[in-house]
Amino acid sequence: MIKQSIAEAVLNEALKTGGDYSELFMQDSEFNTIQTVNGHVEQASYQRKAGAGVRVLKGTRCAYAYTADTSDEAIMETARAAAAAIDGVAEFETKSFEYRKGGAPYERRFGTVTNDERVALLREGSEAAKAYSDEITQVVGRYLDADHRIMVCNSNGIWAEDRRPRTRIFIQSVAMKDGVAQTGAASPGRGMGFEFYRGVDMKELGRKASKQAVTMLHAPECPAGAVPVVIESGFGGVILHEACVHGLEATSVGRGNSVFCGKLGQRIASPIVNAVDDGTLPGEWGSIAYDDEGTPSQRNLLIENGILKTYLVDLLGSRRMDGHPLTGSSRREDYTYAPTSRMTNTFFADGKDDPEEMIRTMGEGLFAAKMGGGSVNPLTGEFNFAVSEGYWVRDGKIISPVRGATLIGMGADVLMKIDRIGSGIVLEPGMCGSLSGSVPTNVGQPRIRVSEMTVGGKGGKL
Amino acid sequence: MLSFEEYKALAFEAATKKGCSAAEVYFTDGEQFSANVLGGQLDEYSVEHSFGLNLRVQFDGKDGYAYTEVLDDPEALVERAVDNARSSESPDVHPMQGKCEYEKVAPPETKVIKMSPAEKIAYAAELEKQFLASDPRAKRAQYSAIQTAKNTVRLHNTLGLEADTTRESAFAILGTILEQDGVLRDAFVVKEGDELLDKDAMIKEGIEKTVEQFGASPVPSGEYRVMIRNEAMASMLAAFSSMFSADSAQKGLSLLAGMEGKAIAAECVTLMDDPFYAENPRAFDAEGVPSVTKKVIENGVLTTLLHNLKTAAKAGVASTSNAGRSASGPVGVSPSNFFIKKGEASYEEMIKKLENGLIITDVSGLHAGLNPVSGDFSLIAKGLLVKDGEIVRSVDQITVAGNFITMMKAVTAVGADLKFGMPMGARVGSPSVIVEKLMVSGS
């Protein structure tokens, strides 16, 4: 993307005003998207996004400048714009580069895939979704592929290149009756080429989305109150993502804005809890070979038997946190953002508990079979997430589907209340929004139980 | 690299040669500056230059799009767009706006835009310093930032349309953290244009929004009479705004499909979509249609959905000038300045009117706990408990749940304190509203 000699000159230019670290990030990405309504193509589009960002650090001060113009002169000008924020004289020079090159599995390149092939997947999923029931009034399909080529080099002498293919398909079914509408969705995604779809049963996906919509259409409103909650494997791991790991990111910890500050080596969860953030899993949605500062991705054991072992830390975060080791967690949506500490593939590790027993012995409560997204305020630990498919349990037996439930609580509190963890981790993709934009992350877990959580909803009676 | 004019000319020529009946470019070019001062030092500083060209072609009656940030090869982009048009199976005609005259609009002038980078940094430093000195409980700021931007859009097509607009804007953000009895709470205040120069007002608002959260606990689960405060109501209205899109309605994704002329809200509710609203006026929408002001809900009755040229052609009506698009995306539907018309009662009078119930001051997780297709919501909330017309204590760790349409029908009063939410694309605003009952889940 850029000559080595030019990159070196850019990094030195950025250091001219006294910065102690400079970094050049370049990106060239291509995207293809298709949207269908009831299996018919509504919209197809192609996008190419390319640009460069220069970051300069001096201690914990950070200056960032970017441009969509990737000519050598424009990048040099961008380096000067970033350096303008620092007011001193040059003290450092760029070290000679050590090369690192990584990439995800990418057998079937998106450039070789035709729109017809993409559409065929959506059509197959949509037709199965529509055929599931007469109550399905609408099926929306979305397909996305992205081929990100990135390069990052810095004045510490690191030159890393990564290629990150990603693709995801999304089927949403709408069930409607008597002025009431409910939705169901299925949306697998991976960090690999088009070969991913060889292993995807589109018919099954469509049926899954419709089953959820129809089940929820006939479900009574969820009762409200504080009860035990069993959360199914898969996207249920969003509880770990929101209730805990956002609070372990250097973005909040480095500024003292997290309930988990100063808790390394201390108990923050019940002793059965082990939690991991692992960016090295081949072909997964949240995986990266190198992070956006050029640090190799790694497996981070966050919580071991309930004890906090590490935070997720980028370079700037490390400087704010007494030199906490880097964890390969520095990420950004694209060149328009400076990078910061983010998650990759985050999950509760397997436990030993029996998944059936968890429900049998829970008394009255909620079984959250499928979760939607959520959010958290790391300063206070207050989190929330939506239950997209829930079932009410009484006397240890599922008695009815329920709709409209939301789970809320305090992060520090809920981790202590996990009293069962099963086995069989399932990872599911999502998009996580934070300071450095929206990045692909997996959440996951085996089935778990929380002894008590506040369930919000319209307060149905069963 | 080619200039915009060169690229456009070559793209239009290539499109014509390929057999396209029309072609259009939507070119965005933006410059942005931001500075954040924390702990008395410049913490984050950024200078940005972005641009991109979104090409739309009409081929065999279908639309196709392709976007690039690299202005090197117009023919290749035309090829991509034509390919995408070939894939389209949409039976809908999407007319393209031809040459057109527009009303002149002038956004409010602001001194902030003329400030030098050094003056902006000094502003942010002063904002933080004054905040920390203003209250003994002020612990630190999470943001004390200023941002200025200049964004240009050039919408040109082969039918002779040449609509150009440049918009300058300035914002400041103050993120407060206060501590009381070992408990930390935070809040955000965003101000635009010259309003941000009144630092005292910003700090006062930030401190009030933080302090009112101390000493909070849940309330017992049950049905409550509720006042949804202006900012919380604005964020809910924004999250449900796609229900008013004719595109969503035509795709079977809105409960408001076919409801024009029917009562969908209480009589005291009038919902405006006003592109000329003085704070943020625009002369035309994202496909070059001249702006039109309308009452979307008039005294509770839905008068129109929001249309672009495509949805309008399908419904046999005129566009309501609500085409919207991101820099790189296709033409869709989006509100302009979208707000519930204010009533007469002040916030204090509204508290008296509420008499007994809950004020919802903040809702979160709207991307997850709210579904614009079903209209259902169940959201984590914070608030204030009101007894006999007086605020008695703070409330947290509760959810409020209901259905948007049911809620809009249950509105009994609309306040005078109209406020707009975070300025992201469309601007959505609301005064505080009293709702007869909503389900609250707590202790």
Short mmCIF file of C-alpha atoms in Angstrom, two decimals, chain A:
data_model
loop_
_atom_site.label_atom_id
_atom_site.label_comp_id
_atom_site.label_asym_id
_atom_site.label_seq_id
_atom_site.Cartn_x
_atom_site.Cartn_y
_atom_site.Cartn_z
CA MET A 1 0.00 0.00 0.00
CA ILE A 2 2.92 2.30 0.65
CA LYS A 3 6.68 2.15 0.10
CA GLN A 4 8.76 1.40 3.15
CA SER A 5 10.92 4.50 2.69
CA ILE A 6 7.85 6.76 2.49
CA ALA A 7 6.28 5.14 5.55
CA GLU A 8 9.47 5.71 7.47
CA ALA A 9 9.54 9.37 6.41
CA VAL A 10 5.89 9.74 7.48
CA LEU A 11 6.58 8.25 10.92
CA ASN A 12 9.59 10.54 11.41
CA GLU A 13 7.61 13.58 10.25
CA ALA A 14 4.98 12.72 12.87
CA LEU A 15 7.67 12.62 15.58
CA LYS A 16 9.13 16.02 14.65
CA THR A 17 7.28 17.95 17.34
CA GLY A 18 8.40 15.74 20.20
CA GLY A 19 6.09 12.73 20.11
CA ASP A 20 7.57 9.52 21.55
CA TYR A 21 5.57 7.16 19.33
CA SER A 22 4.09 7.45 15.87
CA GLU A 23 1.99 5.03 13.89
CA LEU A 24 0.65 4.82 10.35
CA PHE A 25 -2.45 2.74 9.65
CA MET A 26 -3.61 2.09 6.09
CA GLN A 27 -6.64 0.29 4.86
CA ASP A 28 -8.17 -0.79 1.59
CA SER A 29 -11.50 -2.55 1.99
CA GLU A 30 -14.16 -3.81 -0.38
CA PHE A 31 -17.72 -4.61 0.63
CA ASN A 32 -20.62 -6.28 -1.16
CA THR A 33 -24.11 -6.12 0.29
CA ILE A 34 -27.43 -7.46 -0.89
CA GLN A 35 -30.84 -6.97 0.60
CA THR A 36 -33.88 -9.06 -0.28
CA VAL A 37 -37.52 -8.77 0.66
CA ASN A 38 -39.42 -12.05 0.45
CA GLY A 39 -36.55 -13.50 -1.55
CA HIS A 40 -36.50 -10.75 -4.20
CA VAL A 41 -33.46 -8.52 -4.50
CA GLU A 42 -34.33 -5.05 -3.30
CA GLN A 43 -30.85 -3.60 -3.37
CA ALA A 44 -27.35 -4.65 -4.25
CA SER A 45 -24.37 -2.47 -3.58
CA TYR A 46 -20.59 -2.35 -3.67
CA GLN A 47 -18.33 -0.13 -1.59
CA ARG A 48 -14.62 0.51 -1.53
CA LYS A 49 -13.24 2.33 1.49
CA ALA A 50 -9.59 3.31 1.61
CA GLY A 51 -7.58 5.73 3.66
CA ALA A 52 -4.76 6.35 6.06
CA GLY A 53 -4.51 7.46 9.69
CA VAL A 54 -1.50 8.77 11.57
CA ARG A 55 -1.32 8.68 15.37
CA VAL A 56 1.22 10.40 17.55
CA LEU A 57 1.62 9.78 21.28
CA LYS A 58 3.54 11.73 23.85
CA GLY A 59 3.06 10.04 27.18
CA THR A 60 -0.71 9.68 27.48
CA ARG A 61 -1.47 12.49 25.04
CA CYS A 62 -2.91 11.25 21.77
CA ALA A 63 -3.20 13.04 18.44
CA TYR A 64 -4.86 11.41 15.44
CA ALA A 65 -5.33 12.59 11.90
CA TYR A 66 -6.73 10.74 8.91
CA THR A 67 -7.40 11.21 5.25
CA ALA A 68 -9.26 9.41 2.52
CA ASP A 69 -6.58 10.64 0.11
CA THR A 70 -3.86 7.96 0.06
CA SER A 71 -1.35 9.83 -2.07
CA ASP A 72 2.12 10.12 -0.50
CA GLU A 73 1.80 13.91 -0.15
CA ALA A 74 -1.62 13.68 1.54
CA ILE A 75 -0.34 11.12 4.06
CA MET A 76 2.67 13.31 4.82
CA GLU A 77 0.33 16.27 5.33
CA THR A 78 -1.77 14.09 7.67
CA ALA A 79 1.36 13.28 9.72
CA ARG A 80 2.00 17.02 10.06
CA ALA A 81 -1.60 17.63 11.14
CA ALA A 82 -1.27 15.05 13.93
CA ALA A 83 2.15 16.34 15.00
CA ALA A 84 0.73 19.86 15.30
CA ALA A 85 -0.98 18.81 18.54
CA ILE A 86 2.37 18.24 20.25
CA ASP A 87 4.61 21.21 20.99
CA GLY A 88 8.23 20.26 21.34
CA VAL A 89 11.26 19.18 19.35
CA ALA A 90 12.06 15.79 17.85
CA GLU A 91 13.50 13.35 20.36
CA PHE A 92 12.90 10.00 18.70
CA GLU A 93 13.39 8.35 15.30
CA THR A 94 11.77 5.36 13.70
CA LYS A 95 13.53 2.02 14.27
CA SER A 96 14.08 -0.32 11.32
CA PHE A 97 11.06 -2.49 10.55
CA GLU A 98 10.41 -6.05 11.64
CA TYR A 99 7.83 -7.58 9.28
CA ARG A 100 4.77 -9.51 10.38
CA LYS A 101 2.14 -10.82 8.01
CA GLY A 102 -1.07 -12.60 8.89
CA GLY A 103 -4.38 -13.54 7.39
CA ALA A 104 -7.55 -15.50 7.98
CA PRO A 105 -8.58 -18.57 5.97
CA TYR A 106 -9.63 -17.20 2.59
CA GLU A 107 -10.16 -20.02 0.15
CA ARG A 108 -13.00 -18.60 -1.92
CA ARG A 109 -12.26 -14.90 -2.48
CA PHE A 110 -15.24 -12.55 -2.58
CA GLY A 111 -14.00 -11.09 -5.86
CA THR A 112 -14.72 -14.45 -7.52
CA VAL A 113 -18.27 -14.69 -6.16
CA THR A 114 -21.16 -13.56 -8.37
CA ASN A 115 -24.24 -11.75 -7.14
CA ASP A 116 -26.28 -14.73 -8.35
CA GLU A 117 -24.47 -16.96 -5.87
CA ARG A 118 -25.07 -14.52 -3.04
CA VAL A 119 -28.73 -14.12 -3.97
CA ALA A 120 -29.23 -17.90 -4.16
CA LEU A 121 -28.37 -18.19 -0.46
CA LEU A 122 -30.78 -15.46 0.56
CA ARG A 123 -33.52 -16.91 -1.62
CA GLU A 124 -33.17 -20.39 -0.17
CA GLY A 125 -33.29 -19.05 3.40
CA SER A 126 -36.19 -16.71 2.67
CA GLU A 127 -38.32 -19.35 0.95
CA ALA A 128 -37.91 -21.76 3.85
CA ALA A 129 -38.74 -18.94 6.27
CA LYS A 130 -41.90 -18.01 4.34
CA ALA A 131 -43.01 -21.63 4.01
CA TYR A 132 -42.72 -22.21 7.75
CA SER A 133 -46.14 -20.73 8.54
CA ASP A 134 -49.04 -18.73 7.06
CA GLU A 135 -48.48 -16.20 9.82
CA ILE A 136 -45.12 -15.15 8.38
CA THR A 137 -45.99 -11.96 6.50
CA GLN A 138 -42.54 -10.75 5.54
CA VAL A 139 -39.00 -12.08 5.28
CA VAL A 140 -36.05 -9.73 4.99
CA GLY A 141 -32.68 -11.13 3.96
CA ARG A 142 -29.30 -9.42 4.13
CA TYR A 143 -25.91 -10.58 2.94
CA LEU A 144 -22.58 -8.91 3.58
CA ASP A 145 -19.03 -9.68 2.62
CA ALA A 146 -16.01 -7.55 3.40
CA ASP A 147 -12.39 -7.96 2.42
CA HIS A 148 -10.20 -5.79 4.64
CA ARG A 149 -6.54 -5.38 3.80
CA ILE A 150 -4.77 -3.45 6.52
CA MET A 151 -1.21 -2.38 7.22
CA VAL A 152 0.09 -0.80 10.37
CA CYS A 153 3.64 0.33 11.03
CA ASN A 154 5.06 2.31 13.92
CA SER A 155 8.15 4.06 15.14
CA ASN A 156 8.99 1.10 17.41
CA GLY A 157 9.88 -0.75 14.21
CA ILE A 158 6.81 -2.93 13.76
CA TRP A 159 5.33 -3.45 10.29
CA ALA A 160 2.29 -5.72 10.34
CA GLU A 161 -0.08 -6.63 7.53
CA ASP A 162 -3.35 -8.44 8.03
CA ARG A 163 -6.07 -9.60 5.69
CA ARG A 164 -9.49 -9.96 7.29
CA PRO A 165 -12.24 -11.44 5.13
CA ARG A 166 -15.63 -11.45 6.86
CA THR A 167 -19.05 -12.54 5.75
CA ARG A 168 -22.43 -12.73 7.38
CA ILE A 169 -25.95 -13.59 6.34
CA PHE A 170 -29.10 -12.45 8.05
CA ILE A 171 -32.67 -13.72 7.78
CA GLN A 172 -35.40 -11.83 9.63
CA SER A 173 -38.97 -13.10 9.71
CA VAL A 174 -42.00 -11.04 10.67
CA ALA A 175 -45.11 -12.77 11.97
CA MET A 176 -48.25 -10.64 12.12
CA LYS A 177 -51.78 -11.20 13.33
CA ASP A 178 -54.54 -8.84 14.50
CA GLY A 179 -52.31 -5.77 14.53
CA VAL A 180 -49.56 -7.50 16.54
CA ALA A 181 -46.16 -8.09 14.96
CA GLN A 182 -43.24 -10.12 16.27
CA THR A 183 -39.87 -10.78 14.70
CA GLY A 184 -37.37 -13.60 14.67
CA ALA A 185 -33.88 -13.65 13.24
CA ALA A 186 -30.88 -15.83 12.52
CA SER A 187 -27.54 -14.37 11.44
CA PRO A 188 -24.39 -16.48 11.40
CA GLY A 189 -21.09 -14.93 10.35
CA ARG A 190 -17.42 -15.83 10.13
CA GLY A 191 -14.02 -14.33 9.49
CA MET A 192 -13.34 -16.36 6.34
CA GLY A 193 -14.12 -16.50 2.64
CA PHE A 194 -17.29 -17.56 0.79
CA GLU A 195 -16.40 -21.21 1.59
CA PHE A 196 -18.17 -20.56 4.92
CA TYR A 197 -21.54 -21.14 3.24
CA ARG A 198 -20.71 -24.75 2.33
CA GLY A 199 -21.38 -25.53 5.98
CA VAL A 200 -24.51 -23.38 6.37
CA ASP A 201 -27.97 -24.91 6.00
CA MET A 202 -29.94 -21.91 4.71
CA LYS A 203 -33.30 -23.70 4.93
CA GLU A 204 -32.67 -24.48 8.58
CA LEU A 205 -31.69 -20.86 9.19
CA GLY A 206 -34.90 -19.56 7.62
CA ARG A 207 -37.02 -21.97 9.65
CA LYS A 208 -35.22 -20.94 12.84
CA ALA A 209 -36.00 -17.26 12.25
CA SER A 210 -39.66 -18.00 11.52
CA LYS A 211 -40.08 -20.39 14.43
CA GLN A 212 -38.93 -17.64 16.76
CA ALA A 213 -41.30 -15.05 15.24
CA VAL A 214 -44.33 -17.37 15.32
CA THR A 215 -43.55 -18.60 18.85
CA MET A 216 -43.30 -15.03 20.11
CA LEU A 217 -46.50 -14.02 18.26
CA HIS A 218 -48.45 -16.48 20.38
CA ALA A 219 -46.48 -15.91 23.58
CA PRO A 220 -48.00 -14.01 26.50
CA GLU A 221 -46.10 -11.03 27.93
CA CYS A 222 -43.28 -11.97 30.29
CA PRO A 223 -43.95 -11.60 34.03
CA ALA A 224 -41.79 -8.92 35.69
CA GLY A 225 -39.67 -9.18 38.81
CA ALA A 226 -36.49 -10.65 40.31
CA VAL A 227 -36.18 -14.40 39.55
CA PRO A 228 -33.58 -17.08 38.68
CA VAL A 229 -32.60 -17.01 34.99
CA VAL A 230 -31.12 -19.78 32.84
CA ILE A 231 -29.35 -18.40 29.77
CA GLU A 232 -28.89 -20.71 26.80
CA SER A 233 -25.54 -21.30 25.09
CA GLY A 234 -24.55 -19.04 22.21
CA PHE A 235 -25.56 -15.38 22.08
CA GLY A 236 -26.37 -15.63 25.79
CA GLY A 237 -22.68 -14.83 26.24
CA VAL A 238 -23.69 -11.22 25.68
CA ILE A 239 -24.11 -11.18 29.47
CA LEU A 240 -20.34 -11.61 29.87
CA HIS A 241 -19.68 -9.03 27.15
CA GLU A 242 -21.91 -6.35 28.69
CA ALA A 243 -21.95 -7.09 32.40
CA CYS A 244 -18.22 -7.64 32.72
CA VAL A 245 -15.74 -7.37 29.86
CA HIS A 246 -16.58 -3.81 28.74
CA GLY A 247 -15.53 -2.94 32.28
CA LEU A 248 -12.18 -4.74 31.76
CA GLU A 249 -11.25 -2.67 28.70
CA ALA A 250 -8.45 -0.15 29.18
CA THR A 251 -10.77 2.52 27.72
CA SER A 252 -12.64 2.53 31.04
CA VAL A 253 -10.10 0.97 33.46
CA GLY A 254 -7.25 3.28 32.35
CA ARG A 255 -9.26 6.30 33.40
CA GLY A 256 -10.57 4.86 36.63
CA ASN A 257 -14.06 4.67 35.12
CA SER A 258 -14.84 1.01 35.79
CA VAL A 259 -16.27 -0.93 38.70
CA PHE A 260 -13.46 -3.46 38.06
CA CYS A 261 -10.60 -0.98 38.66
CA GLY A 262 -7.95 -2.26 41.07
CA LYS A 263 -9.42 -5.76 41.12
CA LEU A 264 -6.58 -7.78 39.50
CA GLY A 265 -6.00 -10.96 41.50
CA GLN A 266 -9.27 -10.49 43.35
CA ARG A 267 -12.49 -12.43 43.23
CA ILE A 268 -14.98 -10.76 40.87
CA ALA A 269 -17.12 -13.79 40.00
CA SER A 270 -18.38 -16.98 41.54
CA PRO A 271 -15.63 -19.68 41.75
CA ILE A 272 -17.11 -21.73 38.89
CA VAL A 273 -16.56 -18.88 36.40
CA ASN A 274 -13.76 -18.97 33.81
CA ALA A 275 -13.84 -16.39 31.03
CA VAL A 276 -11.71 -15.93 27.93
CA ASP A 277 -11.17 -13.41 25.15
CA ASP A 278 -9.42 -15.17 22.28
CA GLY A 279 -8.66 -13.42 18.98
CA THR A 280 -6.67 -16.33 17.56
CA LEU A 281 -9.52 -18.77 16.80
CA PRO A 282 -9.16 -19.54 13.06
CA GLY A 283 -11.95 -18.21 10.87
CA GLU A 284 -14.06 -16.81 13.71
CA TRP A 285 -16.04 -13.57 13.33
CA GLY A 286 -14.02 -11.68 15.95
CA SER A 287 -10.58 -13.05 15.08
CA ILE A 288 -7.57 -11.00 13.94
CA ALA A 289 -3.99 -12.12 13.24
CA TYR A 290 -2.56 -8.79 14.42
CA ASP A 291 -4.33 -6.05 16.25
CA ASP A 292 -4.50 -2.51 14.86
CA GLU A 293 -1.21 -1.58 16.55
CA GLY A 294 0.57 -4.62 15.04
CA THR A 295 0.58 -6.70 18.24
CA PRO A 296 -0.13 -10.40 17.61
CA SER A 297 -3.57 -11.46 18.68
CA GLN A 298 -3.64 -13.81 21.70
CA ARG A 299 -5.79 -15.90 24.02
CA ASN A 300 -6.45 -13.90 27.19
CA LEU A 301 -7.72 -15.73 30.24
CA LEU A 302 -9.75 -12.95 31.84
CA ILE A 303 -11.25 -14.75 34.82
CA GLU A 304 -9.91 -17.99 36.32
CA ASN A 305 -12.03 -19.71 38.95
CA GLY A 306 -13.67 -16.38 39.70
CA ILE A 307 -10.40 -14.42 40.03
CA LEU A 308 -9.65 -11.49 37.68
CA LYS A 309 -6.41 -12.29 35.80
CA THR A 310 -6.03 -9.55 33.19
CA TYR A 311 -7.56 -6.47 31.61
CA LEU A 312 -7.78 -5.89 27.84
CA VAL A 313 -5.09 -3.37 27.06
CA ASP A 314 -3.83 -1.35 24.10
CA LEU A 315 -0.70 0.80 24.00
CA LEU A 316 -2.26 4.01 25.27
CA GLY A 317 -4.17 2.04 27.90
CA SER A 318 -0.95 0.38 29.04
CA ARG A 319 0.61 3.80 29.56
CA ARG A 320 -2.35 4.83 31.66
CA MET A 321 -2.20 1.56 33.65
CA ASP A 322 1.40 1.43 34.93
CA GLY A 323 2.66 -0.56 31.96
CA HIS A 324 0.07 -3.37 32.03
CA PRO A 325 1.18 -5.84 29.29
CA LEU A 326 -0.42 -5.44 25.84
CA THR A 327 -3.07 -8.08 25.14
CA GLY A 328 -3.42 -7.84 21.35
CA SER A 329 -6.74 -6.06 21.83
CA SER A 330 -6.24 -2.77 19.99
CA ARG A 331 -8.97 -2.43 17.36
CA ARG A 332 -10.81 0.13 15.25
CA GLU A 333 -13.72 0.07 12.83
CA ASP A 334 -11.62 1.65 10.08
CA TYR A 335 -9.03 4.35 9.40
CA THR A 336 -11.40 7.07 10.54
CA TYR A 337 -10.86 5.99 14.18
CA ALA A 338 -7.80 5.87 16.44
CA PRO A 339 -7.59 2.34 17.88
CA THR A 340 -8.38 1.38 21.45
CA SER A 341 -8.87 -1.73 23.61
CA ARG A 342 -11.72 -3.92 22.39
CA MET A 343 -12.96 -7.50 22.60
CA THR A 344 -12.53 -10.22 19.93
CA ASN A 345 -14.18 -13.60 20.66
CA THR A 346 -15.35 -13.47 24.28
CA PHE A 347 -16.87 -16.41 26.13
CA PHE A 348 -17.45 -18.27 29.37
CA ALA A 349 -15.35 -21.44 29.33
CA ASP A 350 -17.01 -24.83 29.85
CA GLY A 351 -18.13 -25.82 33.34
CA LYS A 352 -19.29 -29.18 34.66
CA ASP A 353 -22.98 -28.66 35.34
CA ASP A 354 -25.87 -30.62 33.87
CA PRO A 355 -27.94 -28.41 31.52
CA GLU A 356 -31.21 -30.19 32.39
CA GLU A 357 -30.67 -30.01 36.13
CA MET A 358 -30.29 -26.21 35.94
CA ILE A 359 -33.89 -25.85 34.82
CA ARG A 360 -35.25 -28.68 36.93
CA THR A 361 -34.01 -27.12 40.16
CA MET A 362 -34.61 -23.44 39.41
CA GLY A 363 -38.15 -23.29 40.73
CA GLU A 364 -39.93 -20.35 39.06
CA GLY A 365 -38.01 -18.16 36.63
CA LEU A 366 -37.02 -17.37 33.05
CA PHE A 367 -35.26 -19.54 30.48
CA ALA A 368 -33.68 -17.11 28.01
CA ALA A 369 -33.27 -19.25 24.88
CA LYS A 370 -32.13 -16.43 22.63
CA MET A 371 -30.72 -13.06 23.56
CA GLY A 372 -30.72 -9.80 21.65
CA GLY A 373 -28.12 -7.08 22.13
CA GLY A 374 -27.45 -4.98 25.17
CA SER A 375 -25.42 -2.14 26.62
CA VAL A 376 -23.56 -1.13 29.78
CA ASN A 377 -22.29 1.90 31.63
CA PRO A 378 -18.82 0.71 32.75
CA LEU A 379 -18.58 3.50 35.37
CA THR A 380 -21.52 2.15 37.34
CA GLY A 381 -21.73 -1.39 35.95
CA GLU A 382 -25.43 -0.96 35.11
CA PHE A 383 -26.20 -3.24 32.18
CA ASN A 384 -29.22 -4.35 30.17
CA PHE A 385 -30.01 -6.75 27.41
CA ALA A 386 -33.03 -7.98 25.55
CA VAL A 387 -34.39 -11.53 25.48
CA SER A 388 -35.59 -12.27 21.95
CA GLU A 389 -36.93 -15.74 22.74
CA GLY A 390 -37.87 -16.59 26.32
CA TYR A 391 -39.77 -19.30 28.19
CA TRP A 392 -41.32 -19.19 31.63
CA VAL A 393 -40.37 -21.96 34.05
CA ARG A 394 -42.51 -23.01 37.00
CA ASP A 395 -41.67 -25.86 39.40
CA GLY A 396 -38.65 -26.64 37.23
CA LYS A 397 -40.72 -27.12 34.06
CA ILE A 398 -41.09 -24.92 30.98
CA ILE A 399 -44.76 -23.89 30.94
CA SER A 400 -45.01 -21.22 28.23
CA PRO A 401 -43.07 -19.03 25.79
CA VAL A 402 -42.98 -15.38 26.93
CA ARG A 403 -42.21 -12.22 25.03
CA GLY A 404 -40.89 -8.73 25.70
CA ALA A 405 -38.40 -9.57 28.46
CA THR A 406 -35.36 -7.47 29.27
CA LEU A 407 -32.69 -8.41 31.80
CA ILE A 408 -31.00 -5.70 33.86
CA GLY A 409 -28.53 -5.62 36.73
CA MET A 410 -25.15 -4.53 38.01
CA GLY A 411 -22.07 -6.20 36.49
CA ALA A 412 -20.17 -6.76 39.73
CA ASP A 413 -23.25 -8.35 41.26
CA VAL A 414 -24.41 -10.68 38.49
CA LEU A 415 -21.05 -12.47 38.04
CA MET A 416 -21.13 -13.47 41.70
CA LYS A 417 -24.61 -14.92 41.24
CA ILE A 418 -23.71 -17.41 38.48
CA ASP A 419 -24.42 -20.74 40.16
CA ARG A 420 -24.31 -23.18 37.22
CA ILE A 421 -22.17 -23.46 34.07
CA GLY A 422 -22.74 -26.31 31.62
CA SER A 423 -20.56 -27.40 28.72
CA GLY A 424 -20.66 -26.99 24.93
CA ILE A 425 -19.59 -23.45 24.07
CA VAL A 426 -21.39 -21.91 21.11
CA LEU A 427 -20.04 -18.66 19.61
CA GLU A 428 -22.31 -16.19 17.83
CA PRO A 429 -21.44 -12.99 15.97
CA GLY A 430 -22.39 -9.45 16.83
CA MET A 431 -21.25 -5.91 16.22
CA CYS A 432 -19.85 -4.08 19.22
CA GLY A 433 -19.92 -0.28 19.35
CA SER A 434 -17.49 1.75 21.43
CA LEU A 435 -15.00 4.62 21.16
CA SER A 436 -13.18 3.23 18.12
CA GLY A 437 -16.36 2.50 16.19
CA SER A 438 -18.23 -0.70 15.42
CA VAL A 439 -16.11 -3.88 15.33
CA PRO A 440 -17.10 -7.52 14.74
CA THR A 441 -17.02 -9.53 17.96
CA ASN A 442 -18.20 -12.99 18.90
CA VAL A 443 -19.97 -13.67 22.15
CA GLY A 444 -20.46 -17.15 23.49
CA GLN A 445 -20.95 -19.54 26.33
CA PRO A 446 -22.35 -22.90 27.34
CA ARG A 447 -25.74 -22.81 29.13
CA ILE A 448 -25.49 -20.98 32.48
CA ARG A 449 -27.74 -20.06 35.40
CA VAL A 450 -27.90 -16.85 37.43
CA SER A 451 -29.54 -17.26 40.83
CA GLU A 452 -31.39 -13.94 40.56
CA MET A 453 -31.83 -11.18 37.98
CA THR A 454 -34.37 -8.42 37.43
CA VAL A 455 -36.62 -9.34 34.52
CA GLY A 456 -38.35 -6.36 32.95
CA GLY A 457 -41.35 -6.55 30.65
CA LYS A 458 -44.99 -5.59 30.39
CA GLY A 459 -45.72 -7.73 33.42
CA GLY A 460 -47.85 -10.56 32.05
CA LYS A 461 -49.65 -12.99 34.35
CA LEU A 462 -49.23 -16.71 33.74
#
